[in-house]
């Protein structure tokens, strides 16, 4: 399914090919504060239509995770996680059809407050 989304003010727009959507809800400090609901995709499945160069990047702690947000409206649109830096992690809440589609998609909870333990458990299960 081909979906589009972007930030609130429209400065950033993207299109994504979503085949088997699975959402991840993380309770770490930043995901909680920005209200992120992660949709991880291969970069070849995401096309930025406009505004990517104007986003602001934020890193903290280990500086491995990359968080991108619109400097005008402040919406956290996407990033690259520590757990899967090779994937694009869209904030599913930035999808145009989020309210319609998200109730149909499974959600996995990730214990980001205990990040190292939770990540190790996923790697042990081969679910990284």
Short mmCIF file of C-alpha atoms in Angstrom, two decimals:
data_model
loop_
_atom_site.label_atom_id
_atom_site.label_comp_id
_atom_site.label_asym_id
_atom_site.label_seq_id
_atom_site.Cartn_x
_atom_site.Cartn_y
_atom_site.Cartn_z
CA UNK A 1 0.00 0.00 0.00
CA UNK A 2 1.37 3.39 -1.00
CA UNK A 3 0.93 6.01 1.75
CA UNK A 4 1.85 9.66 2.09
CA UNK A 5 2.55 11.81 5.09
CA UNK A 6 4.48 14.75 6.39
CA UNK A 7 4.78 17.36 9.06
CA UNK A 8 1.93 19.61 10.21
CA UNK A 9 2.92 22.74 8.24
CA UNK A 10 3.61 20.83 5.01
CA UNK A 11 7.30 21.70 4.73
CA UNK A 12 8.16 17.98 4.65
CA UNK A 13 6.28 15.44 2.57
CA UNK A 14 7.06 11.78 1.97
CA UNK A 15 5.64 8.72 0.26
CA UNK A 16 6.13 5.21 1.63
CA UNK A 17 5.43 1.72 0.36
CA UNK A 18 4.06 -0.16 3.38
CA UNK A 19 3.57 -3.90 2.85
CA UNK A 20 3.22 -5.46 6.30
CA UNK A 21 2.82 -2.60 8.76
CA UNK A 22 3.91 -3.29 12.31
CA UNK A 23 4.10 -0.41 14.74
CA UNK A 24 6.46 -0.10 17.68
CA UNK A 25 5.51 1.90 20.77
CA UNK A 26 8.59 2.79 22.81
CA UNK A 27 8.45 4.25 26.32
CA UNK A 28 11.93 5.81 26.37
CA UNK A 29 12.21 9.46 27.36
CA UNK A 30 12.23 10.98 23.88
CA UNK A 31 9.62 8.71 22.31
CA UNK A 32 7.27 9.39 25.20
CA UNK A 33 7.73 13.16 25.00
CA UNK A 34 7.32 13.36 21.22
CA UNK A 35 4.49 10.82 21.05
CA UNK A 36 6.24 8.66 18.49
CA UNK A 37 4.72 5.48 17.13
CA UNK A 38 7.39 3.86 14.99
CA UNK A 39 6.94 2.34 11.54
CA UNK A 40 10.28 0.89 10.43
CA UNK A 41 10.88 0.57 6.70
CA UNK A 42 13.70 -0.20 4.31
CA UNK A 43 15.02 3.12 2.93
CA UNK A 44 14.18 1.97 -0.61
CA UNK A 45 10.49 2.04 0.41
CA UNK A 46 10.53 5.72 1.46
CA UNK A 47 10.68 8.67 -0.91
CA UNK A 48 11.02 12.18 0.48
CA UNK A 49 9.01 14.43 -1.82
CA UNK A 50 10.04 17.76 -0.35
CA UNK A 51 11.74 19.41 2.59
CA UNK A 52 14.13 16.72 3.83
CA UNK A 53 17.14 19.06 3.60
CA UNK A 54 15.41 21.59 5.86
CA UNK A 55 14.78 19.25 8.80
CA UNK A 56 16.64 19.63 12.07
CA UNK A 57 18.48 16.64 13.52
CA UNK A 58 18.62 15.88 17.24
CA UNK A 59 20.85 13.33 19.00
CA UNK A 60 21.39 12.70 22.68
CA UNK A 61 22.93 10.14 25.04
CA UNK A 62 24.93 7.69 22.92
CA UNK A 63 24.38 9.95 19.86
CA UNK A 64 23.60 6.83 17.78
CA UNK A 65 19.88 7.40 17.27
CA UNK A 66 19.00 10.19 14.85
CA UNK A 67 15.75 12.13 15.29
CA UNK A 68 14.55 14.52 12.57
CA UNK A 69 11.88 17.17 13.06
CA UNK A 70 10.50 20.15 11.19
CA UNK A 71 12.03 23.42 12.44
CA UNK A 72 8.82 25.30 11.62
CA UNK A 73 6.03 23.20 13.20
CA UNK A 74 8.18 20.94 15.41
CA UNK A 75 6.67 17.64 14.28
CA UNK A 76 8.97 14.62 14.70
CA UNK A 77 8.64 12.96 11.32
CA UNK A 78 11.28 10.25 11.12
CA UNK A 79 14.60 8.97 12.37
CA UNK A 80 17.09 6.14 12.50
CA UNK A 81 17.03 4.11 15.71
CA UNK A 82 19.93 2.64 17.65
CA UNK A 83 18.43 -0.80 17.26
CA UNK A 84 18.03 -0.67 13.47
CA UNK A 85 20.03 2.28 12.09
CA UNK A 86 19.86 0.84 8.56
CA UNK A 87 16.07 1.38 8.49
CA UNK A 88 14.02 4.55 8.18
CA UNK A 89 11.74 4.87 11.18
CA UNK A 90 8.73 6.97 10.27
CA UNK A 91 6.56 8.42 12.99
CA UNK A 92 3.37 6.66 11.93
CA UNK A 93 1.36 9.52 13.45
CA UNK A 94 2.66 11.70 10.58
CA UNK A 95 0.89 9.54 7.98
CA UNK A 96 -2.05 11.27 6.30
CA UNK A 97 -4.26 8.19 6.86
CA UNK A 98 -3.02 7.38 10.37
CA UNK A 99 -6.43 7.62 12.09
CA UNK A 100 -8.03 5.39 9.48
CA UNK A 101 -5.35 2.69 9.24
CA UNK A 102 -3.55 2.46 12.57
CA UNK A 103 -6.33 0.55 14.40
CA UNK A 104 -5.78 -2.26 11.88
CA UNK A 105 -2.04 -2.57 12.48
CA UNK A 106 -0.38 -4.62 15.23
CA UNK A 107 1.59 -2.72 17.88
CA UNK A 108 4.66 -4.09 19.67
CA UNK A 109 5.68 -2.46 22.93
CA UNK A 110 9.40 -1.80 23.42
CA UNK A 111 10.65 -1.09 26.94
CA UNK A 112 12.86 1.88 26.13
CA UNK A 113 13.14 2.79 29.82
CA UNK A 114 15.26 -0.37 30.07
CA UNK A 115 16.74 0.00 26.61
CA UNK A 116 19.83 -2.23 26.87
CA UNK A 117 17.91 -5.17 28.38
CA UNK A 118 15.03 -4.84 25.89
CA UNK A 119 17.38 -4.58 22.90
CA UNK A 120 19.35 -7.64 24.03
CA UNK A 121 16.12 -9.62 24.36
CA UNK A 122 15.08 -8.71 20.82
CA UNK A 123 18.48 -9.62 19.42
CA UNK A 124 18.34 -12.97 21.21
CA UNK A 125 14.98 -13.64 19.54
CA UNK A 126 16.29 -12.42 16.16
CA UNK A 127 13.73 -9.59 16.05
CA UNK A 128 16.03 -6.62 15.76
#
